PDB file of N, CA and C in Angstrom:
ATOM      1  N   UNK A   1      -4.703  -7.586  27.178  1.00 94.00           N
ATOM      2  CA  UNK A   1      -4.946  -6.481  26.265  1.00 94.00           C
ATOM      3  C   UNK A   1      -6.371  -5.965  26.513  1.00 94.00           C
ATOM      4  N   UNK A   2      -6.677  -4.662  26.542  1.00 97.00           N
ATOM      5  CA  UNK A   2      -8.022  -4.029  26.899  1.00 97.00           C
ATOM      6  C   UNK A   2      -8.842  -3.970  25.368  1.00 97.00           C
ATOM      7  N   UNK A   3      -9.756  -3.804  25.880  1.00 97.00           N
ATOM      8  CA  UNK A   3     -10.800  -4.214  24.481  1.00 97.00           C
ATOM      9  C   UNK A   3     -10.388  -3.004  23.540  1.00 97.00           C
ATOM     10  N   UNK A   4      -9.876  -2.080  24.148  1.00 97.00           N
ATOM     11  CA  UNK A   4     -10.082  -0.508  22.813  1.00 97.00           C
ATOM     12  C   UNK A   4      -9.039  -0.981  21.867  1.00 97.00           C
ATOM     13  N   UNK A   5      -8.040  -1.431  22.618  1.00 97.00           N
ATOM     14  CA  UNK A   5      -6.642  -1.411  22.019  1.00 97.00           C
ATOM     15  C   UNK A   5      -6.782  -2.861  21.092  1.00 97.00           C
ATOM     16  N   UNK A   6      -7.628  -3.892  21.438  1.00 97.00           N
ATOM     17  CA  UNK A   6      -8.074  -4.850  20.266  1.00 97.00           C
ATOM     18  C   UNK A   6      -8.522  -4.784  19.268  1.00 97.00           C
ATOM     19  N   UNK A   7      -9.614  -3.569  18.958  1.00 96.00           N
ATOM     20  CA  UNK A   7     -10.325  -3.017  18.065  1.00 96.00           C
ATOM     21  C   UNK A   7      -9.533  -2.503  17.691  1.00 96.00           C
ATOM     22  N   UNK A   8      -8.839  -1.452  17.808  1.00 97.00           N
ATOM     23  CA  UNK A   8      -7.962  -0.612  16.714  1.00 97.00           C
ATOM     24  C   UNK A   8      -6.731  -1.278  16.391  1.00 97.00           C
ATOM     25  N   UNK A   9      -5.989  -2.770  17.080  1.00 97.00           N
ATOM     26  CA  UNK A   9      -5.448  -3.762  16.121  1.00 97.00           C
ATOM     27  C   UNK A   9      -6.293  -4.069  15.158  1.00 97.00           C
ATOM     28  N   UNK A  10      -6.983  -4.708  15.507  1.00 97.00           N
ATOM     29  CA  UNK A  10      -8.469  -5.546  14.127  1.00 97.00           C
ATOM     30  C   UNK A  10      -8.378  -4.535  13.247  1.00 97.00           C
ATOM     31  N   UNK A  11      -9.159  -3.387  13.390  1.00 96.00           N
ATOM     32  CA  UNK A  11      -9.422  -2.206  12.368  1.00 96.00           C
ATOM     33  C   UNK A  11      -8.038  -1.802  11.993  1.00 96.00           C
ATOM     34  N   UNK A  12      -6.728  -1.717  11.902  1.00 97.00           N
ATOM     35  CA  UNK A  12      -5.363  -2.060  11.761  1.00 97.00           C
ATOM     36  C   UNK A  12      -5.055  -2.895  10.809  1.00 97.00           C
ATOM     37  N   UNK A  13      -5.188  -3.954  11.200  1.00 97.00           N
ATOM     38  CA  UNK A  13      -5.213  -5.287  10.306  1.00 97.00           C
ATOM     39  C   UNK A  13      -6.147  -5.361   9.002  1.00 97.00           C
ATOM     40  N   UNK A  14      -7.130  -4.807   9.114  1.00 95.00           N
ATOM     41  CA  UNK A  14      -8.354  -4.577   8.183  1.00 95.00           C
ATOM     42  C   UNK A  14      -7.643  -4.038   7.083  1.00 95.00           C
ATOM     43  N   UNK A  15      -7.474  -2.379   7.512  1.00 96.00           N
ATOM     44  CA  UNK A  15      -6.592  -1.754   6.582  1.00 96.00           C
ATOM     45  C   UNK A  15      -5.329  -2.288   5.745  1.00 96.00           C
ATOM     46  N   UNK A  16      -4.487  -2.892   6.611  1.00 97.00           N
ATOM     47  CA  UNK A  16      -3.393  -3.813   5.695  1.00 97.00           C
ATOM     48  C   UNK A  16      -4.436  -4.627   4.576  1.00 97.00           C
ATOM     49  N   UNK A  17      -5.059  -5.311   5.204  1.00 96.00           N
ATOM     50  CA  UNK A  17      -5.838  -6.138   4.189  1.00 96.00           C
ATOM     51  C   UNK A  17      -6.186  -5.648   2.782  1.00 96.00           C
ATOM     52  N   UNK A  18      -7.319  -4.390   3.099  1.00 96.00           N
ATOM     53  CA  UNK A  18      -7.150  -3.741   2.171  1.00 96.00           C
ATOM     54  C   UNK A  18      -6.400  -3.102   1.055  1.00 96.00           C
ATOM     55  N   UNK A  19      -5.314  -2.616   1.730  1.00 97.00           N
ATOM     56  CA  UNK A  19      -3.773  -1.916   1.290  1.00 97.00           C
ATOM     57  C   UNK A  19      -3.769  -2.991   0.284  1.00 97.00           C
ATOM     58  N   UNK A  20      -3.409  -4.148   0.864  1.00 97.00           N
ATOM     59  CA  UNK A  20      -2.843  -5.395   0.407  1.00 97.00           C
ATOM     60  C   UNK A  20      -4.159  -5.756  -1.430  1.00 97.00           C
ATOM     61  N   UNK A  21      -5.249  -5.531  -1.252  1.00 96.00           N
ATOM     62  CA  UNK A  21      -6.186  -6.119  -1.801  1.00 96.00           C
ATOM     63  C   UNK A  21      -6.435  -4.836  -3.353  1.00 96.00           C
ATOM     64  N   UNK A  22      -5.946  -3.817  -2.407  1.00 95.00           N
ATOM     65  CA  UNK A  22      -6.534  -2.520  -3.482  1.00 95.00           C
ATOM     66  C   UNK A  22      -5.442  -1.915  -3.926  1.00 95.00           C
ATOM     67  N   UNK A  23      -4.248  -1.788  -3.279  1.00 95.00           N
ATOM     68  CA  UNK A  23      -2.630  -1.299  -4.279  1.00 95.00           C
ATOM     69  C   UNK A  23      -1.800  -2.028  -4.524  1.00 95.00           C
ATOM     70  N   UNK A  24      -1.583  -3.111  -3.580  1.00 97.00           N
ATOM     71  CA  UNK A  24      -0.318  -3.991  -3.943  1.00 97.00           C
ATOM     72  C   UNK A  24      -0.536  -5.185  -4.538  1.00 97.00           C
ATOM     73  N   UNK A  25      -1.907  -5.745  -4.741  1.00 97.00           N
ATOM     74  CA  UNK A  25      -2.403  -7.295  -5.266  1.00 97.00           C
ATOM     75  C   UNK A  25      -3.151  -6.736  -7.016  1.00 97.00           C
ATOM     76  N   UNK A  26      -3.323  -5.733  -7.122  1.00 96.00           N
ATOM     77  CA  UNK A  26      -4.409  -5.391  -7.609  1.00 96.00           C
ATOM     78  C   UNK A  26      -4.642  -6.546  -9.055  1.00 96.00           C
ATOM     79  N   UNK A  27      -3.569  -7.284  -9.138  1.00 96.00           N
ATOM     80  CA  UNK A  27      -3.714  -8.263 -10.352  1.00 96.00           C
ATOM     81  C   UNK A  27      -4.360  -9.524 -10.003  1.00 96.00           C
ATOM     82  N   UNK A  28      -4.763  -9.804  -9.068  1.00 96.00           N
ATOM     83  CA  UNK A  28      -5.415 -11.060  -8.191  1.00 96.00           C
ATOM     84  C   UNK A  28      -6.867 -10.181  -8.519  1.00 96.00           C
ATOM     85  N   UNK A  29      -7.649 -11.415  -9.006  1.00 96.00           N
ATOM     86  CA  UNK A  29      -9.222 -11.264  -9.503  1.00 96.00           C
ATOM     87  C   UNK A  29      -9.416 -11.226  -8.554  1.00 96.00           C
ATOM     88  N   UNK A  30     -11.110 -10.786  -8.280  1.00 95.00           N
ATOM     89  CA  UNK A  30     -12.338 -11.285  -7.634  1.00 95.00           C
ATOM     90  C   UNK A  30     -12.693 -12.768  -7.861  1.00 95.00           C
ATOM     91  N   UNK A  31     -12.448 -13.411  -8.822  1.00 95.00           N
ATOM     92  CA  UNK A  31     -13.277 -14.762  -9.150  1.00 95.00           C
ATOM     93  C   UNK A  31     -12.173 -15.584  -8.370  1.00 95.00           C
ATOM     94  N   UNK A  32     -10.529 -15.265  -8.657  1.00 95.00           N
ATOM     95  CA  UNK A  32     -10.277 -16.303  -8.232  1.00 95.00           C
ATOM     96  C   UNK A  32     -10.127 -16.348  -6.803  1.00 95.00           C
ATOM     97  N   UNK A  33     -10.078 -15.271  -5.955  1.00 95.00           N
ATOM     98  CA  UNK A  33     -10.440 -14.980  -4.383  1.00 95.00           C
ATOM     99  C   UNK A  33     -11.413 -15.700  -3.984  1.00 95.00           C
ATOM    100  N   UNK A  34     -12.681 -15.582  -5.037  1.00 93.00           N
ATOM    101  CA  UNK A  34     -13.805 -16.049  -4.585  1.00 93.00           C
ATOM    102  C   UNK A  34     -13.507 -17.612  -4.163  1.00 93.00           C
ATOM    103  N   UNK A  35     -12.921 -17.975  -5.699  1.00 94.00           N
ATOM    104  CA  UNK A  35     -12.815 -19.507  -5.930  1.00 94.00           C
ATOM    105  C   UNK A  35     -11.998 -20.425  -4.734  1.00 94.00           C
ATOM    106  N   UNK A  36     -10.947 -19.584  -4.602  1.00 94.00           N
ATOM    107  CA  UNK A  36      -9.901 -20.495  -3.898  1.00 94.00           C
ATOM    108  C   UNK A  36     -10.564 -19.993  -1.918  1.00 94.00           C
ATOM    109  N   UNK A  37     -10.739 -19.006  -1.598  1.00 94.00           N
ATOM    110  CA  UNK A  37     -10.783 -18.662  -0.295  1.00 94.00           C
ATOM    111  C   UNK A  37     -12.638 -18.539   0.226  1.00 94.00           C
ATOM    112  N   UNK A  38     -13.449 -18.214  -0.663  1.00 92.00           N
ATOM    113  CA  UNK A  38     -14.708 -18.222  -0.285  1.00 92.00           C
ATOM    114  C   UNK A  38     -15.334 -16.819   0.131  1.00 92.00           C
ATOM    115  N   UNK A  39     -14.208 -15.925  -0.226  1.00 93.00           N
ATOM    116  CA  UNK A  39     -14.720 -14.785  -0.510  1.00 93.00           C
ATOM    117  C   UNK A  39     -13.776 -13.547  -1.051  1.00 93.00           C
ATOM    118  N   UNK A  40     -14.127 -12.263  -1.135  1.00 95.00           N
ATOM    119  CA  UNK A  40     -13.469 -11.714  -2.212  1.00 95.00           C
ATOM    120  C   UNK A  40     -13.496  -9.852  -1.919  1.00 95.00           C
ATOM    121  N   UNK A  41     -12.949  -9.242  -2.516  1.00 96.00           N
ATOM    122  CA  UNK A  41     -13.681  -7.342  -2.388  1.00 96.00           C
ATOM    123  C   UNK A  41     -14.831  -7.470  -2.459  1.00 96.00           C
ATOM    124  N   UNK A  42     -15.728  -8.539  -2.973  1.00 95.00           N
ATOM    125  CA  UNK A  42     -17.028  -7.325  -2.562  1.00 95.00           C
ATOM    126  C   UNK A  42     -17.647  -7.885  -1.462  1.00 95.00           C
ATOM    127  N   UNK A  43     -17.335  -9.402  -1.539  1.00 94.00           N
ATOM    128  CA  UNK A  43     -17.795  -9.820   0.053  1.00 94.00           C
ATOM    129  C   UNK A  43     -17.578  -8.567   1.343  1.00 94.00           C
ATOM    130  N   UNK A  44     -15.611  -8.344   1.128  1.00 96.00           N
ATOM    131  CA  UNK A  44     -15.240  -7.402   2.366  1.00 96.00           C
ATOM    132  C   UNK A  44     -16.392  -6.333   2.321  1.00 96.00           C
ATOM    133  N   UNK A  45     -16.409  -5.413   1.284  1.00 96.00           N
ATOM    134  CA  UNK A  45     -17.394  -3.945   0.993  1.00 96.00           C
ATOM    135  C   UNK A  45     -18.709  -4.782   1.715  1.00 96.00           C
ATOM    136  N   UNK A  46     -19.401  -5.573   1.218  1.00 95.00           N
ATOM    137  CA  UNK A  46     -20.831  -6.012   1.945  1.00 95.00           C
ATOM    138  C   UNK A  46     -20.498  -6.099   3.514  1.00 95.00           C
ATOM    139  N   UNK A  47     -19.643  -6.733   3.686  1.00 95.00           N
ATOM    140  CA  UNK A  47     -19.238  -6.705   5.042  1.00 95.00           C
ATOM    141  C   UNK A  47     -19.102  -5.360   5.713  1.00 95.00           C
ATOM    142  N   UNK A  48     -18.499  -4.982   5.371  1.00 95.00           N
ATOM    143  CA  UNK A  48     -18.537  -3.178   5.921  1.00 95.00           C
ATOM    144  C   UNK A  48     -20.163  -2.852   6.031  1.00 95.00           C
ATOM    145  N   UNK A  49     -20.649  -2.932   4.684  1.00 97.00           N
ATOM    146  CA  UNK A  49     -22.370  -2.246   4.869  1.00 97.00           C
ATOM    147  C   UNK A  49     -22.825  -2.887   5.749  1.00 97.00           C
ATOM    148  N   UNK A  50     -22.903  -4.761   6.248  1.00 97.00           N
ATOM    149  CA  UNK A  50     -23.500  -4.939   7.023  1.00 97.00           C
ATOM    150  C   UNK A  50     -22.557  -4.082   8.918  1.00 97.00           C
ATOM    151  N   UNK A  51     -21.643  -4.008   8.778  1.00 96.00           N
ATOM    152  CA  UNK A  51     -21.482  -3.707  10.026  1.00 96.00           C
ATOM    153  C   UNK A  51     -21.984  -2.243  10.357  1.00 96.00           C
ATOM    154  N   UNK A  52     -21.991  -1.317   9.616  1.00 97.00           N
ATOM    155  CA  UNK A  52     -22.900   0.001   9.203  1.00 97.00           C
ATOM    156  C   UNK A  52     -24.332  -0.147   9.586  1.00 97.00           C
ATOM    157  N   UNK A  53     -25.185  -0.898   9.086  1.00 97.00           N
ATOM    158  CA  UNK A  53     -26.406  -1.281   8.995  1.00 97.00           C
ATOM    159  C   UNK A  53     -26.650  -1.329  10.898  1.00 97.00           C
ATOM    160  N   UNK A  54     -25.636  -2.603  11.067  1.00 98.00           N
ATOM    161  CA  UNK A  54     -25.990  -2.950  12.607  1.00 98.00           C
ATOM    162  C   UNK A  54     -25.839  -1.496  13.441  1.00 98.00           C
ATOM    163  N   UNK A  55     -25.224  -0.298  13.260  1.00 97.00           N
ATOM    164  CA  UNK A  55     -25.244   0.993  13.707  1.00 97.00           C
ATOM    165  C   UNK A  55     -25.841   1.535  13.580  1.00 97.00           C
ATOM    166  N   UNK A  56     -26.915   1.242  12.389  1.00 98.00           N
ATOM    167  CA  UNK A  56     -27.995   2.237  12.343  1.00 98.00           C
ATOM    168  C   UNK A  56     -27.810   3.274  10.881  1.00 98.00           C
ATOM    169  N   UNK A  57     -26.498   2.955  10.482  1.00 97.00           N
ATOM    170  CA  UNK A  57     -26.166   3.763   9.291  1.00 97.00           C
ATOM    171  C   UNK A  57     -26.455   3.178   7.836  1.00 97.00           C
ATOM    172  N   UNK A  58     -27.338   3.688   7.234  1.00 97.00           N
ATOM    173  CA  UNK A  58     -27.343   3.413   5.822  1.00 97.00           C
ATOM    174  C   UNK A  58     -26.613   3.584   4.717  1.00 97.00           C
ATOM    175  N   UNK A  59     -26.665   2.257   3.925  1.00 97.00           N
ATOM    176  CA  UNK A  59     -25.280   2.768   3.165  1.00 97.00           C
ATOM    177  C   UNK A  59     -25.732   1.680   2.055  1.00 97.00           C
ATOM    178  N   UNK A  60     -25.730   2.338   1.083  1.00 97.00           N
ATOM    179  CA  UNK A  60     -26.228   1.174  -0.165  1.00 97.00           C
ATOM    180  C   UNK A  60     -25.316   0.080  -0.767  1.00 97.00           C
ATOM    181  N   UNK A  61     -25.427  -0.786  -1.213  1.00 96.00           N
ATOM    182  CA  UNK A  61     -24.156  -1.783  -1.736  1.00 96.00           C
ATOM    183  C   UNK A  61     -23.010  -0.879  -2.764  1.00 96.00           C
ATOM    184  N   UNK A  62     -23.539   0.115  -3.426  1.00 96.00           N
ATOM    185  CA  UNK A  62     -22.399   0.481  -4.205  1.00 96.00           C
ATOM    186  C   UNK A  62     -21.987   1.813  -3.488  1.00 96.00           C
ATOM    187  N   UNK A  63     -22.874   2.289  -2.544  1.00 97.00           N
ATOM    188  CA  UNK A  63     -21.915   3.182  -1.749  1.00 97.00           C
ATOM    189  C   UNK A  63     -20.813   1.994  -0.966  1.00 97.00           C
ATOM    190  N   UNK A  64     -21.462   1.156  -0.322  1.00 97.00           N
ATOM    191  CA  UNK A  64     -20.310   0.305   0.353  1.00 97.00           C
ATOM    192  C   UNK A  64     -18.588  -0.003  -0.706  1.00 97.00           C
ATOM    193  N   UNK A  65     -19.096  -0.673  -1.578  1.00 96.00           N
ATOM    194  CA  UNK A  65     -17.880  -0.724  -2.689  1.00 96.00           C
ATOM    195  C   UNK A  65     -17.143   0.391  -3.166  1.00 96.00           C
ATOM    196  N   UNK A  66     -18.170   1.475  -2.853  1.00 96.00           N
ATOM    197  CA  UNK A  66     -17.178   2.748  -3.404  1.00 96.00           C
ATOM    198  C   UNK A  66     -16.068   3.122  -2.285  1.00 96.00           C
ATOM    199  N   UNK A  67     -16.733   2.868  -0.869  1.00 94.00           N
ATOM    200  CA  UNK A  67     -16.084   3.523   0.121  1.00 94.00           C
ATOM    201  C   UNK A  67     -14.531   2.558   0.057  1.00 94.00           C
ATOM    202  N   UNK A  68     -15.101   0.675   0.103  1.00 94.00           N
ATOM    203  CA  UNK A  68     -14.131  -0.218  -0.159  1.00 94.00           C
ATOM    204  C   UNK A  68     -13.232  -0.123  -1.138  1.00 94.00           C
ATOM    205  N   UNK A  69     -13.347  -0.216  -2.129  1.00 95.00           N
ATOM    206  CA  UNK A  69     -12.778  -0.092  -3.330  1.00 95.00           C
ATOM    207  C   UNK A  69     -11.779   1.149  -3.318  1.00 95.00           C
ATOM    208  N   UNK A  70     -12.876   2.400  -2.650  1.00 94.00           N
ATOM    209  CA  UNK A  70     -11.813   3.958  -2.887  1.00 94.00           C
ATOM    210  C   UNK A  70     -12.297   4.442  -4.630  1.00 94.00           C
ATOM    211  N   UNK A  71     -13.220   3.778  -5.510  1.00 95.00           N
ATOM    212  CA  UNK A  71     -13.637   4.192  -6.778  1.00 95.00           C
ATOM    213  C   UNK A  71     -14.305   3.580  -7.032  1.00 95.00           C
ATOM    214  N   UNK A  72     -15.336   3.659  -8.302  1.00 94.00           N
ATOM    215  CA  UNK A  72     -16.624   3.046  -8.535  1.00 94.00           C
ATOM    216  C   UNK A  72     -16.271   2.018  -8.074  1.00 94.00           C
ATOM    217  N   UNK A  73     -16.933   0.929  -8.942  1.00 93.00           N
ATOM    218  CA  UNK A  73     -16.982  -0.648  -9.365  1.00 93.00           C
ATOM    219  C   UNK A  73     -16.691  -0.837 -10.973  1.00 93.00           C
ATOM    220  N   UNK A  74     -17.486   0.653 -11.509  1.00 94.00           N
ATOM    221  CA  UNK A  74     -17.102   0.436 -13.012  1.00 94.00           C
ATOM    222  C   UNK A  74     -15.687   1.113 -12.855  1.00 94.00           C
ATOM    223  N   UNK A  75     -15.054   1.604 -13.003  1.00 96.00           N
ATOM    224  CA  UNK A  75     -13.762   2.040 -12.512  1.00 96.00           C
ATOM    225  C   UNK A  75     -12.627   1.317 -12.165  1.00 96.00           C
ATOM    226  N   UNK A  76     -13.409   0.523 -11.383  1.00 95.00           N
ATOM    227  CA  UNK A  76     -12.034  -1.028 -10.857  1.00 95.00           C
ATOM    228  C   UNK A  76     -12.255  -2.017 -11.691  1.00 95.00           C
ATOM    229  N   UNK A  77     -13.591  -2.122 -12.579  1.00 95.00           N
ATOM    230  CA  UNK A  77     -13.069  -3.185 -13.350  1.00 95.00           C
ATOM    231  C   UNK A  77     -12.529  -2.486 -14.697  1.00 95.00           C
ATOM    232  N   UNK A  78     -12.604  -1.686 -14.915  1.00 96.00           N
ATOM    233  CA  UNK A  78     -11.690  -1.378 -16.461  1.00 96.00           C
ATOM    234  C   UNK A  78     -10.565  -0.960 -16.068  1.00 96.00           C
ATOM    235  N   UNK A  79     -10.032  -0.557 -14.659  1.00 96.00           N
ATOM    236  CA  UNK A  79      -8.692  -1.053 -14.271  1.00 96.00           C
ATOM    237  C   UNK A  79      -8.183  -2.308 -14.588  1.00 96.00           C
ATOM    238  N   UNK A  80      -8.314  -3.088 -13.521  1.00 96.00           N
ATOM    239  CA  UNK A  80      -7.884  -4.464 -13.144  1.00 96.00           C
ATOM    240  C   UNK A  80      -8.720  -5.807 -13.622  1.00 96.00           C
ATOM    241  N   UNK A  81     -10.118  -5.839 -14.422  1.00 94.00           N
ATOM    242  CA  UNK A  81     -10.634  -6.893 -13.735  1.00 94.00           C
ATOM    243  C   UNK A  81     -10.443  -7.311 -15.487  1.00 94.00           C
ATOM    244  N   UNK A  82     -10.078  -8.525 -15.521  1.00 94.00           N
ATOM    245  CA  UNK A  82     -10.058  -9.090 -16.424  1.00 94.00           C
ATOM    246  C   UNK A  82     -10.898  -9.950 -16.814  1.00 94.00           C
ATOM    247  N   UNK A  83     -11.565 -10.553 -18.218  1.00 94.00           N
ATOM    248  CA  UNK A  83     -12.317 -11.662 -18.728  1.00 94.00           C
ATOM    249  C   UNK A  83     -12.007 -12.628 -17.802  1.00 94.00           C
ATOM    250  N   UNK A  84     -13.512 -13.377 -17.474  1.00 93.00           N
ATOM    251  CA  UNK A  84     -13.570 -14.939 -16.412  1.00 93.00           C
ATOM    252  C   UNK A  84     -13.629 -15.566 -17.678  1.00 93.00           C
ATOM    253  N   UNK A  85     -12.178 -16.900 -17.436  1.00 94.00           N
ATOM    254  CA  UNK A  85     -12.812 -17.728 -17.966  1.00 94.00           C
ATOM    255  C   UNK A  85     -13.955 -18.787 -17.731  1.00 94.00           C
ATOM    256  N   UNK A  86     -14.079 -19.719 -18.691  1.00 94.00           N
ATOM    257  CA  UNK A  86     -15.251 -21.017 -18.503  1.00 94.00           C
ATOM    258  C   UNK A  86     -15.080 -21.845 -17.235  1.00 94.00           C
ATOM    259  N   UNK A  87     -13.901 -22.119 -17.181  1.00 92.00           N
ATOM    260  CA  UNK A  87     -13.369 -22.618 -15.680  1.00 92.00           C
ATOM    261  C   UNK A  87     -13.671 -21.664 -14.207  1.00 92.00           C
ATOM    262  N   UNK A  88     -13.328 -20.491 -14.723  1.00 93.00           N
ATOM    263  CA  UNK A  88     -13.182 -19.949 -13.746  1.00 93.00           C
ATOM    264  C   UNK A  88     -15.176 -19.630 -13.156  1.00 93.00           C
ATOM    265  N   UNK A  89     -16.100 -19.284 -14.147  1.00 92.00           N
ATOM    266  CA  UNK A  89     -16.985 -18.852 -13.709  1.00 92.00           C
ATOM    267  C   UNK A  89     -17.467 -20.473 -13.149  1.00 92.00           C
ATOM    268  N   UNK A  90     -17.553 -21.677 -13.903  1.00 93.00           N
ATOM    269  CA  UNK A  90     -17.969 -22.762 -13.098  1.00 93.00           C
ATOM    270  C   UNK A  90     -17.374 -22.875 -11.790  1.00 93.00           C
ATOM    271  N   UNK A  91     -16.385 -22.582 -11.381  1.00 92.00           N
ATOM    272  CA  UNK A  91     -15.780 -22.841 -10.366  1.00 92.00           C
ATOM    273  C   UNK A  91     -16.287 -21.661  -9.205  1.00 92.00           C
ATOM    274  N   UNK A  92     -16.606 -20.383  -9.984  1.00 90.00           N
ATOM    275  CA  UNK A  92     -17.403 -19.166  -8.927  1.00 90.00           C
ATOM    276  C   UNK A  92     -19.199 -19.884  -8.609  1.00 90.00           C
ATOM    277  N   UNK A  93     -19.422 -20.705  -9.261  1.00 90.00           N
ATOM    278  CA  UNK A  93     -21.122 -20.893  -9.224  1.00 90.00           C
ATOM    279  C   UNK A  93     -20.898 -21.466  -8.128  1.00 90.00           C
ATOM    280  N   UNK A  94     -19.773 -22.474  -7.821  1.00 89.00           N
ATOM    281  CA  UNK A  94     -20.228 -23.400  -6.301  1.00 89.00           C
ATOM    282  C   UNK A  94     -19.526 -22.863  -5.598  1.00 89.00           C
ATOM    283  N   UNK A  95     -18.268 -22.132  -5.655  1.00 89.00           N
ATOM    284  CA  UNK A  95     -18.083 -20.962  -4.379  1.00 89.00           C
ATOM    285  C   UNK A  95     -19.126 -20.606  -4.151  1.00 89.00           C
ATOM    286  N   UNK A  96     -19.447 -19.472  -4.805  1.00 87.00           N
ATOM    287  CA  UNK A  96     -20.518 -18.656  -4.331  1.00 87.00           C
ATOM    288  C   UNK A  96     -21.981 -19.157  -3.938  1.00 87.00           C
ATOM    289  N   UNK A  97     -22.147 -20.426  -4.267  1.00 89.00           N
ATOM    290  CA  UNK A  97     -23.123 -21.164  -3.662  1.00 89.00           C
ATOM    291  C   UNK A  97     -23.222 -21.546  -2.412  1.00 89.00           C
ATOM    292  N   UNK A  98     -21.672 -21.991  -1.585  1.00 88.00           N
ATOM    293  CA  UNK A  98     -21.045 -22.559  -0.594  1.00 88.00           C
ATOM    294  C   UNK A  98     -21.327 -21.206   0.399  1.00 88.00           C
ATOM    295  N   UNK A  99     -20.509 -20.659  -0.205  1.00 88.00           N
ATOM    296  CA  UNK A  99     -20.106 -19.266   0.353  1.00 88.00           C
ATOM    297  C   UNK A  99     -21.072 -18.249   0.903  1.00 88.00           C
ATOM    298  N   UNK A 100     -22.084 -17.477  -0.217  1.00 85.00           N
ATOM    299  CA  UNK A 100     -22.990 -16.741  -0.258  1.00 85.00           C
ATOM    300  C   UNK A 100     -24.073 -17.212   0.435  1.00 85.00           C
ATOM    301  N   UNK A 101     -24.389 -18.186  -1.032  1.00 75.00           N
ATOM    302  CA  UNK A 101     -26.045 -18.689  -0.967  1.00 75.00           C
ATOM    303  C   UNK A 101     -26.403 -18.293  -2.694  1.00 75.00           C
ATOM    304  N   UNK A 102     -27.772 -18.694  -2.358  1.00 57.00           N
ATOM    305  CA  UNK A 102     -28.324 -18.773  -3.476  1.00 57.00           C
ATOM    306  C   UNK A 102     -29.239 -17.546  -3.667  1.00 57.00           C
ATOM    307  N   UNK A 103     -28.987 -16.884  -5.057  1.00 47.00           N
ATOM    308  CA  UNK A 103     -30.044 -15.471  -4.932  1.00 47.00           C
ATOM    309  C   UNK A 103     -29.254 -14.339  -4.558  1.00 47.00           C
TER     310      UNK A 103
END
């Protein structure tokens, strides 16, 4: 397979992901993505800004989420995002510790 035609599988696949993450899942949290897999929508959106960044293109974290998302952040959560529980946010502190980092 030639490299062009790899990239526009990947970037292919991306999109399903998305599809998958932003119309057809939309009842699956952020926390528990975070919790169970080690990352989540906004990881992906940061991910996008950083691959932007490495191009030279600026793009702020909530432009990134807007572009990801397709609507704010305040927007998707008074859609979809429901109260974390006590479990659930202890269980995001050491994801996101693992995961992220600290800060």
């Amino acid at each position: 397979m030639d490299d062009q035609t790899e990239i526009e599988l990947q970037a292919a696949a991306f999109r399903r992901l998305q599809k998958h993450l932003m119309q057809d899942r939309t009842d699956v949290q952020n926390i528990d993505m975070m919790n169970l897999t080690g990352f989540c929508r906004n990881c992906l959106s940061r991910w996008y800004q950083e691959a932007a960044a490495e191009r030279g293109i600026e793009m702020s974290k909530d432009e990134a989420r807007e572009h990801y998302y397709g609507m704010s952040m305040d927007e998707w959560k008074s859609r979809h995002q429901t109260e974390a529980t006590d479990d659930q946010q202890t269980a995001f502190k050491k994801a996101f510790a693992e995961n992220v980092g600290k800060g």
